[in-house]
mmCIF file of C-alpha atoms in Angstrom:
data_model
loop_
_atom_site.group_PDB
_atom_site.id
_atom_site.type_symbol
_atom_site.label_atom_id
_atom_site.label_comp_id
_atom_site.label_asym_id
_atom_site.label_seq_id
_atom_site.Cartn_x
_atom_site.Cartn_y
_atom_site.Cartn_z
ATOM 1 C CA MET A 169 100.258 98.260 92.446
ATOM 2 C CA GLY A 170 96.298 98.176 92.789
ATOM 3 C CA PHE A 171 95.450 94.580 92.229
ATOM 4 C CA CYS A 172 93.086 94.083 95.244
ATOM 5 C CA SER A 173 92.090 96.404 97.839
ATOM 6 C CA LYS A 174 94.084 96.915 101.117
ATOM 7 C CA GLY A 175 93.780 93.909 103.592
ATOM 8 C CA GLU A 176 92.343 91.543 100.465
ATOM 9 C CA GLY A 177 96.088 90.348 99.633
ATOM 10 C CA GLY A 178 95.867 87.036 101.433
ATOM 11 C CA ALA A 179 92.685 86.269 99.520
ATOM 12 C CA PHE A 180 93.932 87.788 96.513
ATOM 13 C CA VAL A 181 96.695 84.861 96.012
ATOM 14 C CA SER A 182 95.501 82.265 98.248
ATOM 15 C CA ASP A 183 93.698 80.474 95.078
ATOM 16 C CA GLY A 184 96.742 80.521 93.098
ATOM 17 C CA ARG A 185 95.666 83.351 91.179
ATOM 18 C CA ILE A 186 99.707 84.568 90.845
ATOM 19 C CA ALA A 187 101.286 81.169 90.537
ATOM 20 C CA PRO A 188 102.106 80.089 86.836
ATOM 21 C CA GLY A 189 99.149 79.345 84.919
ATOM 22 C CA GLY A 190 97.384 81.423 87.093
ATOM 23 C CA GLU A 191 95.203 84.660 86.296
ATOM 24 C CA LEU A 192 98.205 86.719 87.305
ATOM 25 C CA PRO A 193 101.317 85.105 87.251
ATOM 26 C CA VAL A 194 104.170 86.708 89.279
ATOM 27 C CA ASN A 195 107.833 86.112 89.408
ATOM 28 C CA THR A 196 107.571 83.775 86.597
ATOM 29 C CA ASN A 197 112.042 83.055 86.675
ATOM 30 C CA GLY A 198 111.347 81.990 90.281
ATOM 31 C CA GLY A 199 111.648 85.659 91.819
ATOM 32 C CA GLY A 200 114.636 87.103 94.047
ATOM 33 C CA LEU A 201 114.721 83.677 96.308
ATOM 34 C CA SER A 202 114.608 81.318 93.467
ATOM 35 C CA TYR A 203 116.879 83.217 90.983
ATOM 36 C CA GLY A 204 118.924 85.411 92.378
ATOM 37 C CA HIS A 205 119.794 87.410 95.514
ATOM 38 C CA PRO A 206 116.503 88.986 96.825
ATOM 39 C CA GLY A 207 118.356 92.115 97.628
ATOM 40 C CA MET A 208 120.448 92.201 94.374
ATOM 41 C CA TYR A 209 117.422 91.404 91.917
ATOM 42 C CA GLY A 210 117.998 94.837 89.733
ATOM 43 C CA ILE A 211 117.311 94.196 86.035
ATOM 44 C CA PHE A 212 116.081 90.838 86.227
ATOM 45 C CA THR A 213 112.327 91.834 86.463
ATOM 46 C CA ILE A 214 112.923 93.515 83.198
ATOM 47 C CA ILE A 215 114.961 90.529 81.645
ATOM 48 C CA GLU A 216 112.300 88.268 82.414
ATOM 49 C CA ALA A 217 109.426 90.626 80.911
ATOM 50 C CA VAL A 218 111.154 90.717 77.758
ATOM 51 C CA ARG A 219 111.690 87.372 77.557
ATOM 52 C CA GLN A 220 108.181 86.149 78.321
ATOM 53 C CA LEU A 221 106.736 88.999 75.711
ATOM 54 C CA ARG A 222 109.324 87.156 73.236
ATOM 55 C CA ALA A 223 108.160 83.609 74.205
ATOM 56 C CA ASP A 224 111.476 82.779 75.145
ATOM 57 C CA CYS A 225 110.365 80.892 78.536
ATOM 58 C CA GLY A 226 110.049 77.082 77.687
ATOM 59 C CA GLU A 227 108.232 75.499 80.576
ATOM 60 C CA ARG A 228 107.664 78.506 82.587
ATOM 61 C CA GLN A 229 106.258 80.741 79.289
ATOM 62 C CA VAL A 230 102.735 82.372 80.300
ATOM 63 C CA GLU A 231 100.470 81.623 77.360
ATOM 64 C CA ASP A 232 99.894 84.293 74.817
ATOM 65 C CA ALA A 233 101.706 86.824 76.931
ATOM 66 C CA THR A 234 101.181 90.243 75.497
ATOM 67 C CA ILE A 235 101.878 92.841 78.487
ATOM 68 C CA ALA A 236 104.334 92.582 81.376
ATOM 69 C CA VAL A 237 104.943 94.526 84.429
ATOM 70 C CA ALA A 238 108.403 94.919 86.003
ATOM 71 C CA HIS A 239 108.684 96.580 89.250
ATOM 72 C CA GLY A 240 111.759 96.992 91.402
ATOM 73 C CA ASN A 241 113.089 99.102 94.049
ATOM 74 C CA GLY A 242 116.543 100.373 94.750
ATOM 75 C CA GLY A 243 118.733 102.565 97.261
ATOM 76 C CA TRP A 244 117.637 101.707 100.527
ATOM 77 C CA LEU A 245 114.352 100.376 99.755
ATOM 78 C CA SER A 246 113.284 103.918 99.201
ATOM 79 C CA GLY A 247 113.396 104.237 95.230
ATOM 80 C CA GLN A 248 110.514 102.443 93.106
ATOM 81 C CA ALA A 249 110.419 101.935 89.678
ATOM 82 C CA THR A 250 107.588 100.592 87.179
ATOM 83 C CA ALA A 251 107.733 99.383 83.629
ATOM 84 C CA VAL A 252 105.024 98.251 81.804
ATOM 85 C CA LEU A 253 106.224 96.421 78.542
ATOM 86 C CA GLY A 254 103.973 95.379 75.789
ATOM 87 C CA ARG A 255 103.790 93.550 72.476
ATOM 88 C CA GLY A 256 102.508 95.598 69.675
ATOM 89 C CA GLU A 257 99.115 93.685 69.622
ATOM 90 C CA ALA A 258 98.607 95.316 73.019
ATOM 91 C CA LEU A 259 99.041 98.910 71.788
#
Protein backbone atom coordinates (compact mmCIF):
# COMPACT_ATOMS: atom_id res chain seq x y z
CA MET A 1 0.00 0.00 0.00
CA GLY A 2 3.02 2.24 -0.24
CA PHE A 3 3.81 2.82 3.43
CA CYS A 4 7.43 1.81 2.81
CA SER A 5 9.65 0.85 -0.09
CA LYS A 6 10.11 -2.72 -1.31
CA GLY A 7 12.50 -4.61 0.96
CA GLU A 8 12.03 -2.18 3.87
CA GLY A 9 9.00 -3.84 5.48
CA GLY A 10 10.95 -5.58 8.25
CA ALA A 11 12.62 -2.41 9.42
CA PHE A 12 9.36 -0.50 9.03
CA VAL A 13 7.50 -2.72 11.51
CA SER A 14 10.32 -3.86 13.83
CA ASP A 15 10.30 -0.82 16.12
CA GLY A 16 6.62 -1.02 17.10
CA ARG A 17 5.45 1.40 14.44
CA ILE A 18 2.34 -0.72 13.65
CA ALA A 19 1.62 -1.79 17.24
CA PRO A 20 -1.09 -0.21 19.41
CA GLY A 21 0.14 3.24 20.33
CA GLY A 22 2.53 3.24 17.37
CA GLU A 23 2.70 5.70 14.50
CA LEU A 24 0.58 3.48 12.20
CA PRO A 25 -1.50 1.04 14.30
CA VAL A 26 -2.63 -1.99 12.27
CA ASN A 27 -5.27 -4.63 13.06
CA THR A 28 -6.43 -2.80 16.16
CA ASN A 29 -9.07 -5.47 16.82
CA GLY A 30 -6.47 -8.24 16.85
CA GLY A 31 -6.53 -9.08 13.14
CA GLY A 32 -7.53 -12.32 11.47
CA LEU A 33 -5.74 -14.60 13.91
CA SER A 34 -7.05 -13.01 17.10
CA TYR A 35 -10.48 -11.69 16.09
CA GLY A 36 -11.79 -14.07 13.45
CA HIS A 37 -10.78 -16.68 10.93
CA PRO A 38 -8.09 -15.13 8.66
CA GLY A 39 -9.67 -16.63 5.53
CA MET A 40 -13.10 -15.23 6.39
CA TYR A 41 -12.22 -11.78 7.67
CA GLY A 42 -14.52 -9.99 5.24
CA ILE A 43 -16.30 -6.93 6.56
CA PHE A 44 -14.50 -6.91 9.92
CA THR A 45 -11.90 -4.42 8.64
CA ILE A 46 -14.64 -1.91 7.86
CA ILE A 47 -16.45 -2.55 11.15
CA GLU A 48 -13.24 -1.91 13.12
CA ALA A 49 -12.44 1.21 11.08
CA VAL A 50 -15.89 2.66 11.80
CA ARG A 51 -15.63 1.79 15.49
CA GLN A 52 -12.25 3.51 15.70
CA LEU A 53 -13.61 6.63 14.01
CA ARG A 54 -16.58 6.67 16.39
CA ALA A 55 -14.19 6.26 19.35
CA ASP A 56 -16.08 3.10 20.40
CA CYS A 57 -13.07 0.83 20.99
CA GLY A 58 -12.33 1.18 24.68
CA GLU A 59 -8.81 0.00 25.59
CA ARG A 60 -7.80 -0.55 21.96
CA GLN A 61 -8.90 2.93 20.85
CA VAL A 62 -6.44 4.81 18.65
CA GLU A 63 -6.15 8.28 20.18
CA ASP A 64 -7.66 11.04 18.03
CA ALA A 65 -8.46 8.71 15.09
CA THR A 66 -9.75 10.82 12.19
CA ILE A 67 -8.91 8.58 9.21
CA ALA A 68 -8.89 4.81 8.75
CA VAL A 69 -7.98 2.43 5.93
CA ALA A 70 -9.81 -0.88 5.57
CA HIS A 71 -8.18 -3.33 3.14
CA GLY A 72 -9.16 -6.88 2.34
CA ASN A 73 -9.14 -9.57 -0.30
CA GLY A 74 -11.69 -11.95 -1.70
CA GLY A 75 -12.27 -14.72 -4.17
CA TRP A 76 -9.23 -16.95 -4.25
CA LEU A 77 -7.14 -14.09 -2.84
CA SER A 78 -7.30 -12.59 -6.32
CA GLY A 79 -9.55 -9.61 -5.65
CA GLN A 80 -8.48 -6.70 -3.48
CA ALA A 81 -10.51 -3.80 -2.08
CA THR A 82 -9.47 -0.74 -0.11
CA ALA A 83 -11.73 1.80 1.59
CA VAL A 84 -10.48 5.03 3.10
CA LEU A 85 -12.85 6.34 5.79
CA GLY A 86 -12.68 9.50 7.81
CA ARG A 87 -14.38 11.83 10.22
CA GLY A 88 -15.58 15.23 9.02
CA GLU A 89 -12.49 17.03 10.28
CA ALA A 90 -10.30 14.81 8.06
CA LEU A 91 -11.94 16.14 4.89
